[in-house]
Structures are given as structure tokens and as C-alpha cells.
Tab-separated table of C-alpha atoms in Angstrom:
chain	number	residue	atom	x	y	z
A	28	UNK	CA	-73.294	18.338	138.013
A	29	UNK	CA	-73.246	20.305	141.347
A	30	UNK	CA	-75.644	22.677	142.457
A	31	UNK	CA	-73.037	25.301	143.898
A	32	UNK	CA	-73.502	28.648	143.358
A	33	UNK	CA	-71.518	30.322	140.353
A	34	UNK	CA	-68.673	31.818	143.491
A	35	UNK	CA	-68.075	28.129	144.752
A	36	UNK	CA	-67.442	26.724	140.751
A	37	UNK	CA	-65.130	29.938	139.651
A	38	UNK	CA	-63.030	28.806	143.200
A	39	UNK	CA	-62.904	25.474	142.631
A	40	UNK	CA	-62.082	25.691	138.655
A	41	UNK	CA	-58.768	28.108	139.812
A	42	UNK	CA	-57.704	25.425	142.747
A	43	UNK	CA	-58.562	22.629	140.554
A	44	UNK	CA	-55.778	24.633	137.461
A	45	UNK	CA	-53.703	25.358	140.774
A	46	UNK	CA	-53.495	21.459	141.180
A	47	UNK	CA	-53.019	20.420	137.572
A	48	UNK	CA	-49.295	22.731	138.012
A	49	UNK	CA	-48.525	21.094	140.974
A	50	UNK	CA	-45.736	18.394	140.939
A	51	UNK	CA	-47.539	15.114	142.804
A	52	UNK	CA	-44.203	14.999	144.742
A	53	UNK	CA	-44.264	18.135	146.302
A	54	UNK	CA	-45.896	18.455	149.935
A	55	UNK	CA	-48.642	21.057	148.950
A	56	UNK	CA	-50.031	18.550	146.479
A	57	UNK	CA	-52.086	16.440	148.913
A	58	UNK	CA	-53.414	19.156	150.792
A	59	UNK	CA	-54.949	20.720	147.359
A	60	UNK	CA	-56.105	17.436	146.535
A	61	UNK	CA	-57.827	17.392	149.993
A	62	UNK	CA	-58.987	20.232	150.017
A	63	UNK	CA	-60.863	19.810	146.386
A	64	UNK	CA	-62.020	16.372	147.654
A	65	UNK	CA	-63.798	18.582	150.551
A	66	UNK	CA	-65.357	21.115	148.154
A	67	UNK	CA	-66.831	18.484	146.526
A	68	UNK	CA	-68.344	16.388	148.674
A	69	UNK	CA	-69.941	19.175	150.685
A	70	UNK	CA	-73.536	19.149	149.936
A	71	UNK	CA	-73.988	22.834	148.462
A	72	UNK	CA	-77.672	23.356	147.944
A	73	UNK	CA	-78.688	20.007	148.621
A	74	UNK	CA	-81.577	19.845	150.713
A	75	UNK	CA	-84.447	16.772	151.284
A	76	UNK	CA	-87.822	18.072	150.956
A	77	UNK	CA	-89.635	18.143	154.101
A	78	UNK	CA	-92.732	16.526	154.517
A	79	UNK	CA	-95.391	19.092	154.961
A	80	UNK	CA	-98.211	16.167	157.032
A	81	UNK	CA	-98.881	18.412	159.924
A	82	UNK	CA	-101.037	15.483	161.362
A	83	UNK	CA	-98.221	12.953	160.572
A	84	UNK	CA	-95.576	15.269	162.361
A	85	UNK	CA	-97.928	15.803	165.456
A	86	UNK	CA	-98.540	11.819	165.564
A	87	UNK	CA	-94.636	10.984	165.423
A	88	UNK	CA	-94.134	13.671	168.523
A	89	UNK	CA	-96.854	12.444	170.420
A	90	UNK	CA	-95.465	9.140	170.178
A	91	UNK	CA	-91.698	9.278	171.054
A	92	UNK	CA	-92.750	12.000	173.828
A	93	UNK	CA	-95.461	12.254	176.344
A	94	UNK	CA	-96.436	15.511	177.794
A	95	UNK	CA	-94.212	18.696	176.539
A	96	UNK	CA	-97.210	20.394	174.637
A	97	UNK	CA	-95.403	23.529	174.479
A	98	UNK	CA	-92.417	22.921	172.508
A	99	UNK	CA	-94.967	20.362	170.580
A	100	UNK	CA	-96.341	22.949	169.245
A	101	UNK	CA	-93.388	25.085	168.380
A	102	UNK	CA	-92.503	22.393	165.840
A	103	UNK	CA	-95.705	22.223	164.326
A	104	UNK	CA	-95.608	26.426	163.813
A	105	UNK	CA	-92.239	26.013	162.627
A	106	UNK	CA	-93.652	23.418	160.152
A	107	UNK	CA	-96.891	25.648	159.523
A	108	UNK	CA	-95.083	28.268	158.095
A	109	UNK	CA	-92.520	26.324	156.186
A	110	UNK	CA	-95.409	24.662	154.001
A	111	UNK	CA	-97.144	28.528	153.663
A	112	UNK	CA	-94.156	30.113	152.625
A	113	UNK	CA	-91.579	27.077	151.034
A	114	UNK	CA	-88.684	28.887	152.836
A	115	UNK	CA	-87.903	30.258	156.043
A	116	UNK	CA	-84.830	31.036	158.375
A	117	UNK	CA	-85.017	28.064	160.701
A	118	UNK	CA	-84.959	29.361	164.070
A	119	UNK	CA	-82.599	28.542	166.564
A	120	UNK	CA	-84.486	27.039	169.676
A	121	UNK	CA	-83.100	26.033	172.568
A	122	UNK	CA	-84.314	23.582	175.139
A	123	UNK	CA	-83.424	24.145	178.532
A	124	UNK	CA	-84.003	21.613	181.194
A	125	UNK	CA	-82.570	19.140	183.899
A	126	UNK	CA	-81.119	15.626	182.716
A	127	UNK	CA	-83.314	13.267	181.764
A	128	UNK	CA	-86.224	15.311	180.624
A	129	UNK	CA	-85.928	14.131	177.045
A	130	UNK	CA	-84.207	16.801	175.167
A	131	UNK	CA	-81.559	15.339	173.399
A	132	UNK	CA	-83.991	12.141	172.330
A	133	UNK	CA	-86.347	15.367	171.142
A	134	UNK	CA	-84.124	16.588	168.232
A	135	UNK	CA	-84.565	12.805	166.900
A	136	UNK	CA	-87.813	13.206	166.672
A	137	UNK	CA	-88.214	16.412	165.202
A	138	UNK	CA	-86.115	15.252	162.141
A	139	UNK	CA	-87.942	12.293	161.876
A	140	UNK	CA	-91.524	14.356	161.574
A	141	UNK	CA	-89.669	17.125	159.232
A	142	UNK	CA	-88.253	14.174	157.683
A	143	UNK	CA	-84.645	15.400	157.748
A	144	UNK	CA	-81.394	14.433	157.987
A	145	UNK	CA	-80.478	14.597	162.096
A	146	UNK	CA	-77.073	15.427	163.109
A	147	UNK	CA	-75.895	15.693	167.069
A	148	UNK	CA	-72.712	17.173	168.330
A	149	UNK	CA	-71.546	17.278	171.467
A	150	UNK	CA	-70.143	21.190	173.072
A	151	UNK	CA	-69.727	19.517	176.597
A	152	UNK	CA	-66.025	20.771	177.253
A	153	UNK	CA	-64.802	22.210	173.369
A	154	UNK	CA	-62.343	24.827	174.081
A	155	UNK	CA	-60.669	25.253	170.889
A	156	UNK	CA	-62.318	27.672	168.740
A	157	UNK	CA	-60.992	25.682	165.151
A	158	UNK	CA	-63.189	23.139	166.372
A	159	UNK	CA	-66.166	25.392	164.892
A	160	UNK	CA	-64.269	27.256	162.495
A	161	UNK	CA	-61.927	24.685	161.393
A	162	UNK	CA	-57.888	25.262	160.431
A	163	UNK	CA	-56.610	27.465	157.621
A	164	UNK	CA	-55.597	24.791	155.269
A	165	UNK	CA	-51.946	25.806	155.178
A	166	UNK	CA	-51.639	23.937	158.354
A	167	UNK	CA	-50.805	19.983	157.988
A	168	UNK	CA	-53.602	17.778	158.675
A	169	UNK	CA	-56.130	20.869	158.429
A	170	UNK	CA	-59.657	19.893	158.566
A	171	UNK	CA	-63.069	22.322	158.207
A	172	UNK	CA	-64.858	22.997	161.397
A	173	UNK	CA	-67.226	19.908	163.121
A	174	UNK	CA	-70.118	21.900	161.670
A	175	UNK	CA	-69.084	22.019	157.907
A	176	UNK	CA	-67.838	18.142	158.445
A	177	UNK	CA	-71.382	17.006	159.915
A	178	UNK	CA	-73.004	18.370	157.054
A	179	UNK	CA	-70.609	16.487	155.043
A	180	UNK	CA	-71.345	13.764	156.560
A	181	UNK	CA	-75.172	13.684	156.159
A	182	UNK	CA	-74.971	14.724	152.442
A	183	UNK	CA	-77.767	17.476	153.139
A	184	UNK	CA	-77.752	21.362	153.769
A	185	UNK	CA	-80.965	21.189	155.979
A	186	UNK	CA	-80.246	18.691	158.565
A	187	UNK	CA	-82.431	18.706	162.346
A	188	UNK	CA	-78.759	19.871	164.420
A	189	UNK	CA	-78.584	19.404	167.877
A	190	UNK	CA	-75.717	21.277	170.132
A	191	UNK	CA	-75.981	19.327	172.846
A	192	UNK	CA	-74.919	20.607	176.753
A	193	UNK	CA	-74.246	24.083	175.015
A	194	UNK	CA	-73.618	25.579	178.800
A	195	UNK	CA	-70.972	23.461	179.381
A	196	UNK	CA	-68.847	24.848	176.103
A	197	UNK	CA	-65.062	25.488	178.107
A	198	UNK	CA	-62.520	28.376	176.682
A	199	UNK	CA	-58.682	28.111	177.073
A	200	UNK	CA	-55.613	30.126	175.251
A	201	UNK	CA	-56.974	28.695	172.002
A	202	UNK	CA	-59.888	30.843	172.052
A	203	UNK	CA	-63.877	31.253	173.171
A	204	UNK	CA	-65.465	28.628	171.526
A	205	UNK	CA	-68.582	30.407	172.695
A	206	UNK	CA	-67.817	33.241	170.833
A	207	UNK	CA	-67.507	31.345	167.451
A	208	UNK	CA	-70.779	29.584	167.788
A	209	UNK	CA	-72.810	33.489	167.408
A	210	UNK	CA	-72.192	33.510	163.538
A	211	UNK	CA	-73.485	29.874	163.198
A	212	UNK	CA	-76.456	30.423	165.316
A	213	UNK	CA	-77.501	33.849	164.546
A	214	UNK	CA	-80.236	33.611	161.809
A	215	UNK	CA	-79.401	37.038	159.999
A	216	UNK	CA	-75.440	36.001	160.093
A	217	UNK	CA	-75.059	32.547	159.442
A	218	UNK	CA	-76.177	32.352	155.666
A	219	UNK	CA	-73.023	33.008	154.787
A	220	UNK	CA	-70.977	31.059	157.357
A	221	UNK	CA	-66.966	31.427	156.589
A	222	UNK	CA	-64.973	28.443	157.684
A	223	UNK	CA	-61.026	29.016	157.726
A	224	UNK	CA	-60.592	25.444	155.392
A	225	UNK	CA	-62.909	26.321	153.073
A	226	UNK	CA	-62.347	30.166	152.746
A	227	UNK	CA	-66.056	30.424	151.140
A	228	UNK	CA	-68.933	31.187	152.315
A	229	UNK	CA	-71.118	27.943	153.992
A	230	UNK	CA	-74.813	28.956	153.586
A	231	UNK	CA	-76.389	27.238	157.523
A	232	UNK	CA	-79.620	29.719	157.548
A	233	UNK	CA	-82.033	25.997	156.630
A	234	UNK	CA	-80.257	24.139	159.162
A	235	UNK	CA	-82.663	23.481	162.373
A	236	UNK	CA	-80.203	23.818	165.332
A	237	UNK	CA	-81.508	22.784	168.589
A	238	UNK	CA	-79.583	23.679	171.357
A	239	UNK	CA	-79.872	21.855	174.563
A	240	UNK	CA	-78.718	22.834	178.122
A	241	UNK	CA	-79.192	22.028	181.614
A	242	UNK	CA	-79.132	25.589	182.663
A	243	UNK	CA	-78.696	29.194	181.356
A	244	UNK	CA	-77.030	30.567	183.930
A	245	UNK	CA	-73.649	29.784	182.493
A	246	UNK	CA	-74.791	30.483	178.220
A	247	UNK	CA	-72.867	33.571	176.725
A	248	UNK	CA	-75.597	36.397	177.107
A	249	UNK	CA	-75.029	37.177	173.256
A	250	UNK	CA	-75.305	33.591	172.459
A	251	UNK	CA	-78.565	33.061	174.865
A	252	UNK	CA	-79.760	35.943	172.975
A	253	UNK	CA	-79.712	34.990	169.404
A	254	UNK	CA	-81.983	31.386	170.479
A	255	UNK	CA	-85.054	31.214	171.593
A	256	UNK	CA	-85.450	29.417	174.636
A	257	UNK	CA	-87.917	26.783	176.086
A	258	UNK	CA	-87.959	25.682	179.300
A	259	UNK	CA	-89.212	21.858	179.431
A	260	UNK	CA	-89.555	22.049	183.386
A	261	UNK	CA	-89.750	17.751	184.321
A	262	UNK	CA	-92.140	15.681	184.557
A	263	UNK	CA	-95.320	15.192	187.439
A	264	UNK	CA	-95.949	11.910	189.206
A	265	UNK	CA	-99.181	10.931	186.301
A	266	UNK	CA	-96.965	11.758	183.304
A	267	UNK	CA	-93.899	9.595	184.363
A	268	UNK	CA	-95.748	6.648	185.249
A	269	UNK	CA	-97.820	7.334	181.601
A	270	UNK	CA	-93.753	7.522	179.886
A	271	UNK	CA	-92.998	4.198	181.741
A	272	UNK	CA	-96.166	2.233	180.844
A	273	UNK	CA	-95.295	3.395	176.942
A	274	UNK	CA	-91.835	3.853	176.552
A	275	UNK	CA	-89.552	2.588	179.813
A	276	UNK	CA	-90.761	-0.872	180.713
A	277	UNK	CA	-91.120	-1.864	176.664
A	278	UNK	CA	-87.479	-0.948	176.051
A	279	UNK	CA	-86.142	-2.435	179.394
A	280	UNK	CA	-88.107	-5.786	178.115
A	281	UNK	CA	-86.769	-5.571	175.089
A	282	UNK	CA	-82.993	-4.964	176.498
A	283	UNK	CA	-83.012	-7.957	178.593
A	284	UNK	CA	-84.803	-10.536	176.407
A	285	UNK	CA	-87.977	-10.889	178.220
A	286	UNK	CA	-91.464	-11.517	176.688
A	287	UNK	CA	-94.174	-8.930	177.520
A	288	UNK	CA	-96.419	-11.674	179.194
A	289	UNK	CA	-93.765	-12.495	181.553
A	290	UNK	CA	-93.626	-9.300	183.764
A	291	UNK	CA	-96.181	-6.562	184.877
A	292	UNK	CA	-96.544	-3.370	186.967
A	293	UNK	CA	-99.798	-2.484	187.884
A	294	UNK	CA	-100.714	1.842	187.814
A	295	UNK	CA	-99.954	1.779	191.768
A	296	UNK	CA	-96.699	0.110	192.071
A	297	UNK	CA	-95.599	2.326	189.256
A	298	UNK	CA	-96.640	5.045	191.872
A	299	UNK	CA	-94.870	3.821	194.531
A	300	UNK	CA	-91.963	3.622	192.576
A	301	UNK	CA	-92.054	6.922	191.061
A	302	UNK	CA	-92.867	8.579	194.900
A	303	UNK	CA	-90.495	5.883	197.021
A	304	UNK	CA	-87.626	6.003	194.787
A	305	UNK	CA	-86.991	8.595	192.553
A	306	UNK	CA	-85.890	11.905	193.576
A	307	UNK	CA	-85.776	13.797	189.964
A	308	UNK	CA	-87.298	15.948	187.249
A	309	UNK	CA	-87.056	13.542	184.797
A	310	UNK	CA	-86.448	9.741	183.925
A	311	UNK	CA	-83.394	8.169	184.100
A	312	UNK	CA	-83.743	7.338	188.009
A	313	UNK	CA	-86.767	5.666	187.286
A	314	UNK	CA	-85.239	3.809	184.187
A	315	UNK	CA	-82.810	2.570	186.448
A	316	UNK	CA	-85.330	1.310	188.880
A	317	UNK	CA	-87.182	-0.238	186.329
A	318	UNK	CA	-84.204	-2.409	184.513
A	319	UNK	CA	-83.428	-3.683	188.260
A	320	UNK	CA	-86.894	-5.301	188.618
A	321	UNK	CA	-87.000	-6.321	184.687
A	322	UNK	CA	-82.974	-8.710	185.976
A	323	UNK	CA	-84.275	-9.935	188.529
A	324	UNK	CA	-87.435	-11.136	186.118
A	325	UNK	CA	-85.032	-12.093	183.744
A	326	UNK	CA	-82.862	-14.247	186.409
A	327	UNK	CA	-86.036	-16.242	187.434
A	328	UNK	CA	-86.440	-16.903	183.997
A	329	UNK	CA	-83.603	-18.514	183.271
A	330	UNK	CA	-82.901	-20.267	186.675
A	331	UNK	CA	-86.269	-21.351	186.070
A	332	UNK	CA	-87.708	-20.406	189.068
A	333	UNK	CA	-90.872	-19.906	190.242
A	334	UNK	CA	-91.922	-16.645	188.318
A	335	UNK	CA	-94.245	-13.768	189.843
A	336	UNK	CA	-95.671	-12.051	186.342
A	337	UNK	CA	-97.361	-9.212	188.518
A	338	UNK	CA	-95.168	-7.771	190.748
A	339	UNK	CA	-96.784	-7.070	194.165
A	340	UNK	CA	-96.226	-3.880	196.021
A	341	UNK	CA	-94.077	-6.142	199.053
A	342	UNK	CA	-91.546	-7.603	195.959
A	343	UNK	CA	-91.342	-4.694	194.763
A	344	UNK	CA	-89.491	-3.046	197.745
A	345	UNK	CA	-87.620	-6.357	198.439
A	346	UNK	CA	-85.945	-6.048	194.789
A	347	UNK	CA	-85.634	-1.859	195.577
């Protein structure tokens, strides 16, 4: 009943007649049996249909994230085209910013307006190369590459991918990690991406990766060159104290179990908080600030003291 291509089912009929000679005792036994178990819960040609609501897509970005028009729109093209044409090599953006500017919490919602399968893994630090690639199975305890085993994971072949902190990928004796990642993220190459476990051919060309990096000073210039970058720059004064009012002070509430009635902010404290405070392009400063004066709300509360709903400019800098 699987999809995979006539290749993948001649390969997996002469390992599966490989396995059947095999004595159970013998050591190579489990690692065949592995190894088939792997081939067949990879999800070849499996893909969830996107959902081609252009308006819907634009309302789920504009609600998880305020501002960041250009890359916004990006998405929406991307989506555009997909509908006009059915298929299309997903392009391989990356978003390049400082902390706290939403990038990460971006891939989420781009899979949840495609309506895919999202998938994040983490670069910061990888130095060994078979972390990509994965092992030649004739190793013991050989395992395919954290790409292959992701998509295993999600059961689809078009996830929404993030590579998160892809400047910060390290190299050592093992190999360039770095080096590795150009077949998965170069659109013309990685259609037929070769993993040393599988020894076949991984098709990755409808898999959205979204890279994400602080800076690109420090990307492989033949790795920056295969993405397409966008620069999401920070945040001004108005649009932070717009992402607190709709996004920080609900979840801080929320986190520490008080009711909405029982604290406020007016526009101008916000302000002052933002300007007095915060030194930062993006949010998490703020965030910070914020979930001190939503404790100290919360401690009233339940010492049942006497409880100022609207914080005042002069509490405000007693709590800061």
C-alpha cells in the first residue's frame, strides 16, 4: 500500500529476501530489521494538501504577528503560486534578525496558514556532519540523519521546517556540518537527497525550510547563497506596545492565573515601559517586565490585599 516510487519497492523487496536468509541469531539481523522498519515508516510521497484560503492564511499571520508586512507577504506569494501552479520548489527563506523579533514563533504560523505539518530543529552548536546525513548502517546503533527522522516523525513529505540559529552551526574533526546542509537546502539539489542509512534517494524539494539566524556574518557564503534572505529589523516603540496589548500581557495573565479584570496598563505606561526599560529590538525584555508587574498582581491577589487594577505610572516604577 505505499506510495514509493518503483526504485524504493525493488530496494526494499531485495533487503526484505536479504532478511528472510538471515538467521534471527546472528548480529546483522536486527540492523536489517531496523533498517526495513525505517523504510517503511518514512512517509514517501505523502504530503497534506495545503489549504489554498489566501484570506484565511493572511488572517492567521496577522494574528500571531503584528507588523512584519514584508515577509507577510512572501508567504502569501509563496502560497499564490502554489494554488496557480499545484507544485512548486518551496523556496528556502531565511529570516535574519536579533532575538526576540519573532522568528522562530513565525515558522509556527506559517504551517498553521499552509496547513502543514511544522517541524523545528535546532543547528545551534551541531558539529558532526552524520547528524544531517546520518550513519552508514553497517555501524551499530546507526540512525538516518535528524532531517530524514523529523520527517519520520511528522508522517508527511511537505512539512513547514525551521533550522533554527543556522549561524551558530560549529565544525570539528567529524566534519562541516555546514557543508552538508547545501544539498538539503539547495532547491535544484535536494530532490533527490541521499542519506548514508537509507542509501536512496530522499525527495526534500516540497519541504518549506525556514532558516533563522541572528546574523549573517558568520553563514557559509555557499549556504547564504542558496536562501533567500529577509531581514525582520525589530520592532518601533507603537508596534511593541500594539504586540503587548494583543499578545504579551494576555499570555502573562494567563501564565500566572489572573483574571483579565484584575490588572490593566493604560497606552502610556506601556510607553514608559517600553522607553524606561527596555533596551532591545525585540520582545523578550519587555516580556520580562511585564510578568514582574502581572506577580506582583498575582501576590496581592492571593494575600488578599488591597488590589490596584490600573496600574499608575508611580507603581509602575516602584515594582520596576
Amino acid at each position: 500500500k505505499k506510495k514509493w516510487s518503483e526504485e524504493v519497492a525493488l530496494a526494499f523487496q531485495k533487503e526484505l529476501d536479504k532478511l528472510k536468509r538471515l538467521n534471527p541469531a546472528t548480529g546483522e539481523y536486527s540492523v536489517q530489521v531496523n533498517y526495513l522498519q525505517t523504510l517503511v515508516e518514512l512517509p514517501w510521497n505523502i504530503y497534506t494538501k495545503d489549504n489554498f484560503n489566501l484570506k484565511r492564511a493572511s488572517k492567521i499571520l496577522d494574528r500571531d504577528h503584528f507588523g512584519l508586512e514584508k515577509i507577510k507577504d512572501r508567504i502569501l506569494e509563496h502560497l499564490a503560486v502554489l494554488k496557480l501552479k499545484g507544485d512548486l520548489k518551496s523556496p528556502i527563506l531565511c529570516l535574519v534578525g536579533p532575538p526576540g523579533v519573532g522568528k522562530t514563533s513565525l515558522g509556527k504560523s506559517v504551517a498553521g496558514a499552509l496547513n502543514r505539518k511544522y517541524v523545528r530543529m535546532s543547528l545551534g552548536g551541531l558539529h558532526d556532519e552524520a547528524e544531517i546525513r546520518g550513519h552508514r548502517k553497517t555501524y551499530i546503533g546507526a540512525m538516518p540523519g535528524r532531517i530524514v527522522q523529523n520527517l519520520k516523525k511528522v508522517k508527511s513529505s511537505n512539512p513547514v521546517f525551521v533550522l533554527d540559529e543556522i549561524d551558530k552551526v560549529g565544525r570539528d574533526a567529524h566534519g562541516n556540518p555546514a557543508s552538508a546542509l547545501l544539498e538539503v537546502l539547495d532547491p535544484e539539489q535536494n530532490s533527490t537527497f541521499h542519506d548514508n542509512f537509507l542509501e536512496l534517494d530522499y525527495d526534500l524539494s516540497n519541504v518549506m525550510f525556514i532558516a533563522t539566524a541572528n546574523t549573517t556574518s558568520t553563514i557559509n557564503p555557499a549556504l547564504l547563497d542558496r536562501m533567500e534572505v529577509i531581514d525582520i529589523s525589530g520592532y518601533i516603540v507603537e508596534e511593541k506596545i500594539q504586540i503587548a496589548k494583543r499578545h504579551l500581557i494576555p499570555q502573562q495573565l494567563e501564565k500566572h492565573g489572573v483574571k483579565k479584570d484584575q490588572f490593566a496598563l493604560n497606552p502610556k505606561n506601556l510607553e514608559f515601559i517600553v522607553e524606561s526599560y527596555t533596551r532591545e529590538s525585540g520582545v523578550r525584555q519587555l516580556d520580562k517586565q511585564l510578568a514582574k508587574l502581572v506577580r506582583v498582581t498575582a501576590k496581592e491577589i492571593a494575600l488578599e490585599e488591597k488590589l490596584e487594577k490600573n496600574l499608575s505610572k508611580a507603581r509602575v516604577q516602584e515594582i520596576l
